[in-house]
Tab-separated table of C-alpha atoms in Angstrom:
chain	number	residue	atom	x	y	z
A	1	MET	CA	0.000	0.000	0.000
A	2	ARG	CA	0.984	3.644	-0.358
A	3	PHE	CA	-0.194	6.388	1.956
A	4	PRO	CA	-0.985	9.856	0.698
A	5	ARG	CA	1.342	12.440	2.222
A	6	SER	CA	-0.257	12.732	5.648
A	7	SER	CA	0.204	12.595	9.417
A	8	GLY	CA	-1.369	11.272	12.579
A	9	VAL	CA	-1.115	10.823	16.329
A	10	LEU	CA	-0.253	7.752	18.372
A	11	LEU	CA	-2.335	7.453	21.543
A	12	HIS	CA	-3.733	4.278	23.086
A	13	PRO	CA	-7.368	4.670	24.238
A	14	THR	CA	-6.442	3.697	27.817
A	15	SER	CA	-4.422	6.946	27.923
A	16	LEU	CA	-7.438	9.156	27.344
A	17	PRO	CA	-8.760	11.161	30.307
A	18	GLY	CA	-12.048	10.243	31.932
A	19	ARG	CA	-13.627	9.680	35.320
A	20	PHE	CA	-13.502	5.879	35.451
A	21	GLY	CA	-9.767	5.461	35.987
A	22	MET	CA	-8.726	4.808	32.397
A	23	GLY	CA	-9.648	5.878	28.903
A	24	SER	CA	-12.569	4.286	27.092
A	25	PHE	CA	-14.694	4.548	23.954
A	26	GLY	CA	-16.785	7.284	25.520
A	27	GLN	CA	-17.041	11.044	25.335
A	28	GLU	CA	-13.295	11.704	25.641
A	29	ALA	CA	-12.570	9.422	22.669
A	30	PHE	CA	-15.053	11.321	20.505
A	31	ARG	CA	-13.573	14.611	21.705
A	32	PHE	CA	-10.092	13.322	20.778
A	33	VAL	CA	-11.338	12.602	17.260
A	34	ASP	CA	-12.706	16.157	17.080
A	35	ARG	CA	-9.294	17.521	18.054
A	36	LEU	CA	-7.511	15.348	15.492
A	37	ALA	CA	-9.845	16.594	12.782
A	38	GLU	CA	-9.379	20.211	13.857
A	39	ALA	CA	-5.612	19.659	13.804
A	40	GLY	CA	-5.747	18.368	10.237
A	41	GLN	CA	-4.665	14.856	11.218
A	42	THR	CA	-5.619	11.928	9.013
A	43	TYR	CA	-4.756	9.011	11.309
A	44	TRP	CA	-5.228	7.920	14.910
A	45	GLN	CA	-2.869	5.062	15.731
A	46	VAL	CA	-3.688	2.802	18.674
A	47	LEU	CA	-1.984	-0.167	20.329
A	48	PRO	CA	-3.611	-3.635	20.260
A	49	LEU	CA	-7.159	-3.517	21.647
A	50	GLY	CA	-7.351	-7.109	22.913
A	51	PRO	CA	-8.190	-8.187	26.481
A	52	THR	CA	-5.078	-7.972	28.627
A	53	GLY	CA	-3.847	-10.309	31.342
A	54	TYR	CA	-0.983	-10.256	33.824
A	55	GLY	CA	1.164	-7.155	33.361
A	56	ASP	CA	-1.618	-5.320	31.484
A	57	SER	CA	0.320	-5.408	28.216
A	58	PRO	CA	-1.798	-5.015	25.082
A	59	TYR	CA	0.806	-7.234	23.400
A	60	GLN	CA	-0.074	-10.181	25.690
A	61	SER	CA	-3.768	-10.699	25.108
A	62	PHE	CA	-6.197	-13.475	26.009
A	63	SER	CA	-7.288	-13.488	22.344
A	64	ALA	CA	-6.072	-12.438	18.914
A	65	PHE	CA	-9.684	-11.624	17.973
A	66	ALA	CA	-11.479	-10.300	21.069
A	67	GLY	CA	-11.654	-6.763	22.468
A	68	ASN	CA	-10.684	-5.427	25.891
A	69	PRO	CA	-13.839	-5.002	28.031
A	70	GLN	CA	-12.043	-2.371	30.106
A	71	LEU	CA	-12.444	0.000	27.145
A	72	ILE	CA	-16.245	-0.198	27.357
A	73	ASP	CA	-17.576	3.164	28.480
A	74	LEU	CA	-19.862	3.074	31.519
A	75	ASP	CA	-21.507	6.416	30.794
A	76	LEU	CA	-22.709	5.050	27.454
A	77	LEU	CA	-24.194	2.055	29.272
A	78	HIS	CA	-25.907	4.481	31.660
A	79	ALA	CA	-27.374	6.346	28.686
A	80	GLU	CA	-28.752	3.042	27.361
A	81	GLY	CA	-30.375	2.249	30.699
A	82	LEU	CA	-28.062	-0.657	31.493
A	83	LEU	CA	-26.626	1.204	34.489
A	84	THR	CA	-28.404	3.544	36.903
A	85	ASP	CA	-27.335	6.603	38.868
A	86	ALA	CA	-27.207	4.406	41.947
A	87	ASP	CA	-24.917	1.921	40.193
A	88	LEU	CA	-22.352	4.659	39.592
A	89	ALA	CA	-22.767	6.517	42.878
A	90	ASP	CA	-19.744	4.794	44.449
A	91	LEU	CA	-17.233	6.080	41.886
A	92	PRO	CA	-13.784	6.136	43.541
A	93	ALA	CA	-11.300	8.987	43.212
A	94	PHE	CA	-9.187	7.234	40.580
A	95	PRO	CA	-5.820	8.856	39.748
A	96	ALA	CA	-6.056	11.188	36.765
A	97	ARG	CA	-2.482	10.878	35.459
A	98	GLU	CA	-2.060	7.093	35.431
A	99	VAL	CA	-4.074	3.889	35.255
A	100	ASP	CA	-4.139	1.880	38.488
A	101	TYR	CA	-5.162	-1.393	36.864
A	102	GLY	CA	-5.442	-3.266	40.138
A	103	TRP	CA	-8.096	-0.784	41.250
A	104	VAL	CA	-9.824	-0.025	37.965
A	105	ILE	CA	-10.322	-3.545	36.589
A	106	PRO	CA	-12.379	-5.028	39.449
A	107	TYR	CA	-14.447	-1.847	39.715
A	108	LYS	CA	-15.345	-1.828	36.020
A	109	LEU	CA	-15.986	-5.575	35.893
A	110	GLY	CA	-18.423	-5.196	38.769
A	111	LYS	CA	-20.345	-2.523	36.884
A	112	LEU	CA	-20.291	-4.564	33.675
A	113	ARG	CA	-21.831	-7.497	35.543
A	114	LEU	CA	-24.599	-5.200	36.758
A	115	ALA	CA	-25.191	-4.098	33.170
A	116	PHE	CA	-25.330	-7.716	31.996
A	117	ASP	CA	-27.774	-8.723	34.744
A	118	ARG	CA	-30.034	-5.807	33.842
A	119	PHE	CA	-29.833	-6.712	30.149
A	120	GLU	CA	-30.774	-10.327	30.840
A	121	ALA	CA	-33.661	-9.269	33.039
A	122	MET	CA	-35.069	-6.329	31.104
A	123	ALA	CA	-33.832	-6.166	27.506
A	124	GLY	CA	-36.485	-6.015	24.817
A	125	VAL	CA	-36.714	-8.159	21.718
A	126	GLU	CA	-34.670	-5.882	19.456
A	127	PRO	CA	-31.597	-5.592	21.748
A	128	ARG	CA	-31.672	-9.341	22.358
A	129	ASP	CA	-31.871	-9.999	18.617
A	130	ARG	CA	-28.855	-7.747	18.019
A	131	PHE	CA	-26.885	-9.564	20.706
A	132	GLU	CA	-27.756	-12.996	19.311
A	133	ALA	CA	-26.947	-11.859	15.773
A	134	PHE	CA	-23.530	-10.710	16.997
A	135	ARG	CA	-22.931	-14.079	18.669
A	136	ARG	CA	-23.776	-15.923	15.464
A	137	ALA	CA	-21.693	-13.648	13.250
A	138	GLN	CA	-18.604	-13.941	15.458
A	139	ALA	CA	-19.044	-17.582	16.490
A	140	ALA	CA	-15.839	-18.732	14.784
A	141	TRP	CA	-13.754	-17.100	17.521
A	142	LEU	CA	-16.313	-15.941	20.096
A	143	ASP	CA	-17.571	-19.393	21.136
A	144	ASP	CA	-14.108	-20.548	22.186
A	145	PHE	CA	-13.110	-17.200	23.657
A	146	ALA	CA	-16.213	-16.770	25.825
A	147	LEU	CA	-15.851	-20.328	27.129
A	148	PHE	CA	-12.129	-19.760	27.720
A	149	MET	CA	-12.859	-16.704	29.875
A	150	ALA	CA	-15.664	-18.512	31.716
A	151	LEU	CA	-13.264	-21.373	32.437
A	152	LYS	CA	-10.619	-18.951	33.694
A	153	ASP	CA	-13.205	-17.527	36.077
A	154	HIS	CA	-14.169	-21.040	37.195
A	155	PHE	CA	-10.547	-22.067	37.781
A	156	SER	CA	-9.760	-18.826	39.692
A	157	GLY	CA	-7.725	-17.301	36.874
A	158	ALA	CA	-5.373	-20.261	36.434
A	159	GLY	CA	-3.670	-20.784	33.088
A	160	TRP	CA	-5.376	-23.254	30.756
A	161	SER	CA	-2.578	-25.832	30.935
A	162	THR	CA	-3.514	-26.435	34.610
A	163	TRP	CA	-7.219	-27.106	33.987
A	164	ASP	CA	-8.853	-30.518	34.192
A	165	GLU	CA	-7.352	-32.750	31.511
A	166	ASP	CA	-10.455	-33.160	29.352
A	167	ILE	CA	-11.072	-29.449	28.932
A	168	ARG	CA	-7.372	-28.561	28.896
A	169	ALA	CA	-7.093	-30.746	25.802
A	170	HIS	CA	-10.122	-29.015	24.235
A	171	ARG	CA	-11.903	-32.333	23.648
A	172	PRO	CA	-15.224	-31.725	21.849
A	173	GLU	CA	-17.360	-33.578	24.389
A	174	ALA	CA	-15.713	-31.677	27.253
A	175	VAL	CA	-16.156	-28.353	25.441
A	176	ALA	CA	-19.886	-29.045	25.014
A	177	ALA	CA	-20.334	-30.141	28.625
A	178	TRP	CA	-18.443	-27.205	30.134
A	179	ARG	CA	-20.235	-24.721	27.871
A	180	GLU	CA	-23.571	-25.976	29.178
A	181	ARG	CA	-22.339	-25.981	32.770
A	182	LEU	CA	-20.949	-22.434	32.579
A	183	MET	CA	-23.564	-20.959	30.234
A	184	PRO	CA	-24.376	-17.828	32.334
A	185	SER	CA	-20.673	-16.935	32.480
A	186	VAL	CA	-20.226	-17.736	28.785
A	187	ARG	CA	-23.099	-15.379	27.961
A	188	PHE	CA	-21.586	-12.697	30.171
A	189	HIS	CA	-18.264	-12.777	28.342
A	190	SER	CA	-20.056	-12.850	24.984
A	191	PHE	CA	-22.055	-9.827	26.109
A	192	LEU	CA	-18.867	-7.929	26.986
A	193	GLN	CA	-17.586	-8.533	23.458
A	194	TYR	CA	-20.905	-7.349	22.061
A	195	LEU	CA	-20.641	-4.109	24.045
A	196	PHE	CA	-16.990	-3.618	23.066
A	197	PHE	CA	-17.608	-4.018	19.351
A	198	MET	CA	-20.799	-1.935	19.334
A	199	GLN	CA	-19.070	0.967	21.105
A	200	TYR	CA	-15.884	0.680	19.076
A	201	GLN	CA	-17.700	0.550	15.745
A	202	GLU	CA	-19.642	3.679	16.637
A	203	LEU	CA	-16.396	5.475	17.512
A	204	LYS	CA	-14.744	4.327	14.293
A	205	ARG	CA	-17.754	5.421	12.256
A	206	TYR	CA	-17.536	8.866	13.881
A	207	ALA	CA	-13.788	9.054	13.194
A	208	ASN	CA	-14.209	8.103	9.546
A	209	GLU	CA	-16.995	10.652	9.125
A	210	HIS	CA	-14.516	13.254	10.373
A	211	LYS	CA	-11.900	12.004	7.868
A	212	VAL	CA	-9.804	10.344	10.572
A	213	GLN	CA	-8.738	6.765	9.937
A	214	ILE	CA	-7.769	4.260	12.619
A	215	ILE	CA	-4.414	2.475	12.472
A	216	GLY	CA	-4.646	-0.696	14.521
A	217	ASP	CA	-1.836	-2.873	15.794
A	218	ILE	CA	-1.563	-6.648	15.979
A	219	PRO	CA	1.315	-8.576	17.552
A	220	ILE	CA	2.793	-11.282	15.350
A	221	PHE	CA	2.583	-13.778	18.231
A	222	VAL	CA	-0.253	-14.687	20.594
A	223	ALA	CA	-0.017	-15.046	24.363
A	224	TYR	CA	0.486	-18.531	25.748
A	225	ASP	CA	-2.432	-18.084	28.153
A	226	SER	CA	-4.900	-17.325	25.390
A	227	ALA	CA	-7.990	-18.783	23.806
A	228	ASP	CA	-5.955	-19.134	20.609
A	229	ALA	CA	-3.295	-21.417	22.090
A	230	TRP	CA	-5.900	-23.410	24.042
A	231	SER	CA	-8.321	-23.939	21.151
A	232	HIS	CA	-5.727	-24.379	18.365
A	233	PRO	CA	-2.802	-26.215	20.020
A	234	GLU	CA	-1.974	-27.941	16.741
A	235	ILE	CA	-0.594	-24.719	15.237
A	236	PHE	CA	1.871	-24.076	18.084
A	237	TYR	CA	4.942	-25.883	19.412
A	238	LEU	CA	3.346	-27.367	22.538
A	239	ASP	CA	3.964	-30.709	24.242
A	240	THR	CA	1.247	-33.240	25.119
A	241	GLN	CA	0.514	-31.389	28.359
A	242	GLY	CA	0.076	-28.086	26.543
A	243	HIS	CA	3.402	-26.605	27.620
A	244	PRO	CA	5.555	-24.713	25.094
A	245	THR	CA	8.704	-26.463	23.936
A	246	VAL	CA	10.166	-23.295	22.418
A	247	VAL	CA	9.164	-19.659	22.884
A	248	ALA	CA	9.499	-16.312	21.138
A	249	GLY	CA	11.881	-13.460	21.797
A	250	VAL	CA	14.539	-11.335	20.163
A	251	PRO	CA	18.310	-11.395	20.609
A	252	PRO	CA	20.240	-8.601	22.349
A	253	ASP	CA	19.572	-5.259	20.658
A	254	TYR	CA	19.151	-1.521	21.232
A	255	PHE	CA	16.508	-2.131	23.895
A	256	SER	CA	18.155	-4.891	25.980
A	257	GLU	CA	21.627	-6.405	26.443
A	258	THR	CA	20.108	-9.841	27.111
A	259	GLY	CA	17.479	-9.602	24.392
A	260	GLN	CA	13.787	-9.812	25.115
A	261	LEU	CA	12.289	-13.113	26.269
A	262	TRP	CA	8.623	-12.706	25.368
A	263	GLY	CA	7.603	-16.282	26.154
A	264	ASN	CA	4.928	-16.534	23.445
A	265	PRO	CA	4.403	-19.959	21.888
A	266	LEU	CA	5.848	-20.231	18.396
A	267	TYR	CA	3.853	-21.168	15.323
A	268	ARG	CA	4.150	-24.489	13.580
A	269	TRP	CA	4.376	-22.899	10.174
A	270	ASP	CA	4.335	-26.307	8.485
A	271	VAL	CA	0.864	-26.982	9.892
A	272	LEU	CA	-0.356	-23.483	9.024
A	273	GLU	CA	0.940	-23.777	5.474
A	274	LYS	CA	-0.923	-27.056	4.926
A	275	SER	CA	-4.184	-25.271	5.749
A	276	GLY	CA	-3.393	-22.470	3.315
A	277	PHE	CA	-2.654	-20.224	6.308
A	278	ALA	CA	-6.377	-20.207	7.144
A	279	TRP	CA	-5.907	-19.051	10.762
A	280	TRP	CA	-3.727	-16.104	9.722
A	281	ILE	CA	-6.072	-15.138	6.904
A	282	GLU	CA	-8.994	-15.078	9.334
A	283	ARG	CA	-6.977	-13.051	11.824
A	284	LEU	CA	-6.008	-10.411	9.269
A	285	LYS	CA	-9.518	-10.374	7.817
A	286	THR	CA	-10.892	-9.582	11.276
A	287	ALA	CA	-8.247	-6.918	11.920
A	288	LEU	CA	-8.821	-5.230	8.563
A	289	SER	CA	-12.546	-5.130	9.275
A	290	LEU	CA	-11.857	-3.319	12.563
A	291	TYR	CA	-9.207	-0.869	11.408
A	292	ASP	CA	-8.559	1.167	8.307
A	293	VAL	CA	-4.865	0.205	8.432
A	294	VAL	CA	-3.083	-2.505	10.427
A	295	ARG	CA	0.453	-2.299	11.776
A	296	ILE	CA	1.963	-5.767	12.304
A	297	ASP	CA	4.369	-5.816	15.222
A	298	HIS	CA	7.683	-7.680	14.730
A	299	PHE	CA	7.258	-8.106	10.983
A	300	ARG	CA	10.744	-9.552	10.673
A	301	GLY	CA	9.427	-12.713	12.366
A	302	PHE	CA	7.660	-13.620	9.127
A	303	GLU	CA	11.069	-14.020	7.439
A	304	ALA	CA	12.905	-15.582	10.392
A	305	TYR	CA	12.108	-15.667	14.103
A	306	TRP	CA	14.241	-16.035	17.231
A	307	GLU	CA	13.518	-19.421	18.820
A	308	VAL	CA	14.431	-19.831	22.496
A	309	PRO	CA	14.190	-23.189	24.312
A	310	ALA	CA	11.431	-23.134	26.934
A	311	GLY	CA	12.828	-22.629	30.413
A	312	GLU	CA	15.619	-20.211	29.473
A	313	GLU	CA	15.886	-17.167	31.737
A	314	THR	CA	16.941	-14.780	28.962
A	315	ALA	CA	16.711	-14.682	25.176
A	316	ILE	CA	20.467	-14.985	24.651
A	317	ASN	CA	20.522	-18.721	23.910
A	318	GLY	CA	18.250	-18.701	20.903
A	319	ARG	CA	18.571	-19.259	17.178
A	320	TRP	CA	17.080	-17.866	13.987
A	321	ILE	CA	14.530	-20.118	12.263
A	322	LYS	CA	13.212	-19.395	8.777
A	323	ALA	CA	9.496	-18.668	8.312
A	324	PRO	CA	7.419	-18.878	5.089
A	325	GLY	CA	6.665	-15.175	4.866
A	326	HIS	CA	6.468	-14.958	1.077
A	327	ALA	CA	3.987	-17.851	0.883
A	328	LEU	CA	1.934	-16.369	3.720
A	329	PHE	CA	1.534	-12.915	2.204
A	330	GLN	CA	0.820	-14.323	-1.231
A	331	ALA	CA	-1.972	-16.433	0.300
A	332	VAL	CA	-3.306	-13.452	2.259
A	333	GLU	CA	-3.313	-11.221	-0.822
A	334	ARG	CA	-5.141	-13.871	-2.840
A	335	ALA	CA	-7.777	-14.132	-0.092
A	336	LEU	CA	-8.123	-10.485	0.936
A	337	GLY	CA	-6.782	-8.389	-1.919
A	338	ASN	CA	-4.438	-5.413	-1.493
A	339	LEU	CA	-3.294	-5.113	2.094
A	340	ASN	CA	-3.523	-1.921	4.166
A	341	ILE	CA	-0.647	-3.016	6.386
A	342	ILE	CA	2.374	-1.295	7.919
A	343	ALA	CA	5.370	-3.563	8.528
A	344	GLU	CA	7.074	-2.914	11.867
A	345	ASP	CA	10.511	-3.709	10.488
A	346	LEU	CA	12.620	-2.607	13.455
A	347	GLY	CA	15.378	-4.549	15.158
A	348	ILE	CA	17.846	-6.821	13.363
A	349	ILE	CA	16.792	-6.341	9.753
A	350	THR	CA	18.416	-8.295	6.942
A	351	PRO	CA	18.172	-7.921	3.163
A	352	GLU	CA	15.815	-10.915	3.238
A	353	VAL	CA	13.408	-9.074	5.567
A	354	GLU	CA	13.526	-6.009	3.340
A	355	ALA	CA	12.859	-8.183	0.288
A	356	LEU	CA	9.819	-9.742	1.991
A	357	ARG	CA	8.466	-6.311	2.949
A	358	ASP	CA	8.994	-4.908	-0.528
A	359	ALA	CA	7.563	-7.962	-2.294
A	360	ALA	CA	4.392	-7.578	-0.257
A	361	GLY	CA	4.339	-3.852	-1.106
A	362	LEU	CA	4.289	-2.784	2.542
A	363	PRO	CA	5.673	0.451	4.006
A	364	GLY	CA	8.231	0.025	6.777
A	365	MET	CA	8.959	2.202	9.802
A	366	LYS	CA	11.591	4.822	10.570
A	367	ILE	CA	12.287	5.987	14.145
A	368	LEU	CA	14.064	9.314	14.514
A	369	GLN	CA	15.334	8.474	17.997
A	370	PHE	CA	17.409	5.724	16.341
A	371	ALA	CA	18.964	8.110	13.814
A	372	PHE	CA	21.797	9.663	15.798
A	373	GLY	CA	25.116	8.527	17.203
A	374	GLY	CA	26.248	6.733	14.047
A	375	ASP	CA	27.231	7.979	10.608
A	376	ALA	CA	25.537	9.325	7.500
A	377	GLU	CA	24.562	5.797	6.372
A	378	ASN	CA	22.154	5.330	9.274
A	379	ALA	CA	18.862	4.159	7.748
A	380	TYR	CA	16.851	6.245	10.226
A	381	LEU	CA	18.317	9.565	9.115
A	382	PRO	CA	15.770	11.382	6.951
A	383	HIS	CA	18.125	11.820	4.002
A	384	ASN	CA	18.093	8.018	3.646
A	385	PHE	CA	14.301	7.605	3.672
A	386	VAL	CA	12.251	6.253	0.807
A	387	ARG	CA	8.798	7.707	0.312
A	388	ASN	CA	6.954	4.474	1.050
A	389	CYS	CA	7.565	4.455	4.795
A	390	VAL	CA	6.096	5.708	8.054
A	391	VAL	CA	8.280	7.957	10.210
A	392	TYR	CA	7.853	8.264	13.974
A	393	THR	CA	9.665	10.451	16.464
A	394	GLY	CA	9.395	7.397	18.746
A	395	THR	CA	6.998	4.547	19.480
A	396	HIS	CA	5.353	3.087	22.582
A	397	ASP	CA	8.588	1.147	23.250
A	398	ASN	CA	10.745	4.274	23.184
A	399	ASP	CA	11.169	6.908	25.822
A	400	THR	CA	9.419	10.160	25.020
A	401	THR	CA	11.541	12.341	22.751
A	402	ARG	CA	12.265	14.772	25.564
A	403	GLY	CA	13.192	11.896	27.867
A	404	TRP	CA	15.341	10.331	25.147
A	405	PHE	CA	17.317	13.529	24.575
A	406	GLU	CA	17.777	14.121	28.295
A	407	THR	CA	19.322	10.670	28.743
A	408	ALA	CA	21.048	10.273	25.341
A	409	THR	CA	24.792	9.867	25.071
A	410	GLU	CA	26.912	12.911	24.375
A	411	ALA	CA	27.595	11.545	20.893
A	412	GLU	CA	23.864	11.206	20.143
A	413	ARG	CA	23.072	14.714	21.360
A	414	THR	CA	25.975	16.230	19.430
A	415	HIS	CA	25.000	14.393	16.251
A	416	ALA	CA	21.341	15.375	16.607
A	417	LEU	CA	22.140	19.046	17.105
A	418	SER	CA	24.631	19.020	14.215
A	419	TYR	CA	22.079	17.380	11.943
A	420	LEU	CA	19.408	19.887	12.916
A	421	GLY	CA	21.879	22.744	12.449
A	422	TYR	CA	20.795	24.536	15.582
A	423	GLU	CA	20.177	23.970	19.277
A	424	PRO	CA	16.388	23.979	19.729
A	425	ALA	CA	14.679	25.129	22.890
A	426	ASP	CA	12.115	22.371	22.315
A	427	VAL	CA	13.703	19.093	21.182
A	428	PRO	CA	10.405	17.235	20.623
A	429	GLU	CA	9.259	20.055	18.347
A	430	ALA	CA	12.517	19.858	16.389
A	431	LEU	CA	12.145	16.124	15.758
A	432	ILE	CA	8.481	16.558	14.872
A	433	ARG	CA	9.456	19.116	12.246
A	434	LEU	CA	12.168	16.735	11.014
A	435	ALA	CA	9.565	13.977	10.638
A	436	PHE	CA	6.976	16.225	8.993
A	437	GLY	CA	9.546	17.675	6.588
A	438	SER	CA	10.874	14.283	5.487
A	439	VAL	CA	9.842	12.502	2.284
A	440	ALA	CA	8.106	9.738	4.287
A	441	ASP	CA	4.527	9.369	3.098
A	442	LEU	CA	3.164	9.224	6.644
A	443	ALA	CA	4.426	10.852	9.850
A	444	ILE	CA	3.108	9.660	13.233
A	445	VAL	CA	3.841	11.495	16.485
A	446	PRO	CA	3.033	10.099	19.960
A	447	MET	CA	0.793	12.425	21.939
A	448	GLN	CA	3.489	12.651	24.628
A	449	ASP	CA	5.810	14.340	22.119
A	450	TRP	CA	3.203	16.894	21.047
A	451	LEU	CA	2.897	17.685	24.771
A	452	ALA	CA	6.734	17.792	25.127
A	453	LEU	CA	6.605	15.468	28.130
A	454	SER	CA	9.611	13.817	29.731
A	455	SER	CA	10.236	10.214	30.799
A	456	GLU	CA	7.431	10.170	33.360
A	457	ALA	CA	5.045	9.865	30.398
A	458	ARG	CA	6.788	6.862	28.839
A	459	MET	CA	4.290	4.148	27.855
A	460	ASN	CA	6.497	1.053	27.987
A	461	THR	CA	10.044	0.030	28.863
A	462	PRO	CA	10.851	-3.280	27.130
A	463	GLY	CA	12.145	-5.884	29.560
A	464	LYS	CA	10.557	-4.153	32.543
A	465	ALA	CA	7.928	-6.485	34.018
A	466	ALA	CA	5.726	-3.980	35.846
A	467	GLY	CA	4.751	-0.314	35.804
A	468	ASN	CA	4.099	-0.039	32.083
A	469	TRP	CA	1.063	0.995	30.004
A	470	ALA	CA	-0.213	3.352	32.722
A	471	TRP	CA	0.287	6.897	31.349
A	472	ARG	CA	-2.812	9.024	30.863
A	473	MET	CA	-3.130	12.314	29.043
A	474	PRO	CA	-4.124	15.147	31.421
A	475	GLU	CA	-7.634	16.440	30.922
A	476	GLY	CA	-7.632	19.536	28.712
A	477	ALA	CA	-4.074	18.920	27.452
A	478	PHE	CA	-5.165	18.654	23.818
A	479	GLU	CA	-6.463	22.194	23.813
A	480	ALA	CA	-7.189	24.679	21.052
A	481	GLY	CA	-3.724	26.243	21.001
A	482	LEU	CA	-2.021	22.878	20.456
A	483	THR	CA	-4.640	21.907	17.891
A	484	GLN	CA	-3.921	25.030	15.866
A	485	HIS	CA	-0.158	24.517	16.172
A	486	ILE	CA	-0.414	20.968	14.831
A	487	ARG	CA	-2.593	22.144	11.974
A	488	THR	CA	-0.114	24.892	11.107
A	489	LEU	CA	2.779	22.426	10.898
A	490	THR	CA	0.635	19.946	8.969
A	491	GLU	CA	-0.190	22.557	6.333
A	492	LEU	CA	3.370	23.928	6.304
A	493	TYR	CA	4.813	20.539	5.399
A	494	GLY	CA	2.023	19.515	3.034
A	495	ARG	CA	0.598	16.753	5.177
C-alpha cells in the first residue's frame, strides 16, 4: 500500500482522560477525534485492543480476535439504561495521570456485571436480537473465547494448561459439557464482546466521518495463556501437556543487552501452510474489518524468528529459524486483496526481511530516535528515507523524545544538534518538524511528544515487568492552542 502524504497521532485509548480510571470509547474518545480533525490529522494510531492479562500489556492478550472489556464506556451504558445513577454513585477517586489497573479492573468488571444482569432481566426483543446476531456472526472465535474466559473464572484465573485434563485438551465432548455448565458466564463474556464491538464501531464510524482513519496494531505472536493457544494447540509448538517447547523473543539489541524473552508460543508454520494459512487469513480479515490500516508488530518474524528453548531465563541462547513469509503474504493477498498493512521492520533487519516487505508492497517504519550517534549511512536519518515508509519520532517502546534527549549519550546529542543545524529550545518540536519535513509518506507522532513530556510519560520500557502501560493524558491537554499549532505544521509541510 501507499499512503498519501499525511500525518497522525499515536495514543492508546487507555491513555485518554475520563472519570472511570482509564480511557474508554466514551465522550473523551469522541472529543479526541474532534481535536484530530481540527488539527488536520488523518490518522489515529492505537496499540492492540485485545483483552489484557498479567502485566496489562496489550501485546499479551487473552485473544487475537477479542476486544478489551475495560475499554467499554460506563456512561454510554448508563445512557442506554443498562446502568443507573445508583450503580455509579460509588465512583472512587481514581488517579487522573495514570491507570491503576489493580483498582480499575475489578471496579469496572463489577459494573459490567450489573449491566449484563439488567440486560438479561429487562432487555427487549430488538436488543436481544442484536446480541444474538452478533454471537452468530462472530461464532468462529467468540464461542471458544467466551468459554475460555468462563473457564478462567471457574478455575480462579489459572492458566489453561492447569485445567482438568479433558477441557485442557479441548476435547469436543468436554467443550460441550463445560459450555452448558458455565452458560451464564459464557453469555456474560459474549455480552462484553458485544458491548466492546458496538461501542468501538460507533467510535470508528464517527472518526471516519470526520476524515480520521484508525491504524490498529496486531502482535505477530499470541499469548500462551490465550484462547488461541488453548483452542488451536496444533498450530503451536506445545507438548502433550500443553506446555511450550520453544518460545518467542529477540536477541540482544538496542533495547536490551540480554534480548527480550517474550515467552509466546511459536507457530508451527508447516501446519499453518498445509491449511493455506487459514488461521492467519482469518486473523487479518478480522483486523482489517476493525481498522482502516493494520500495523503488524515484529514483521521480521515472518522471514525468520528467534527461537528460544522453553525454560531459558533470557533470550540470549536462541537461534534464527526461517518462516514462510512470502507464501503467507501471497496467500493473504489472494484471499483479501491489497493489504492496508504497515510492517514494523525494526530490530535486526536483513536484506531478506527487506525483500519480503517490498515484495508484499508494505511500508516500513523509521524511528528518529534511532537516527543519531552513528554515521551518514544510518537508515533512520531522513536523508536516507524512501517515500513508502512511516516515520515516527518514537513509538510506545521508546522513551518520550524529551526523555530520550535528556538521557542520550553525548555523541547522540551532538550528532542530533549538528544534523538539525541549531540547538532547539524544544527538542520534541525539532524532531516533529524533522519527521513532517521528510519525504516519508506518513508521519506519526506520539501524543506525549506533542505535549513535550519527559520520561514520566513513557508508555512502555521493554524488559521491565511492571509499571508499564499506565500513562494518561491530562484532561484539557489537547487544547485549542495545540490543535492550531499541529494544523499549522501539517499545512506547512504539506501533510
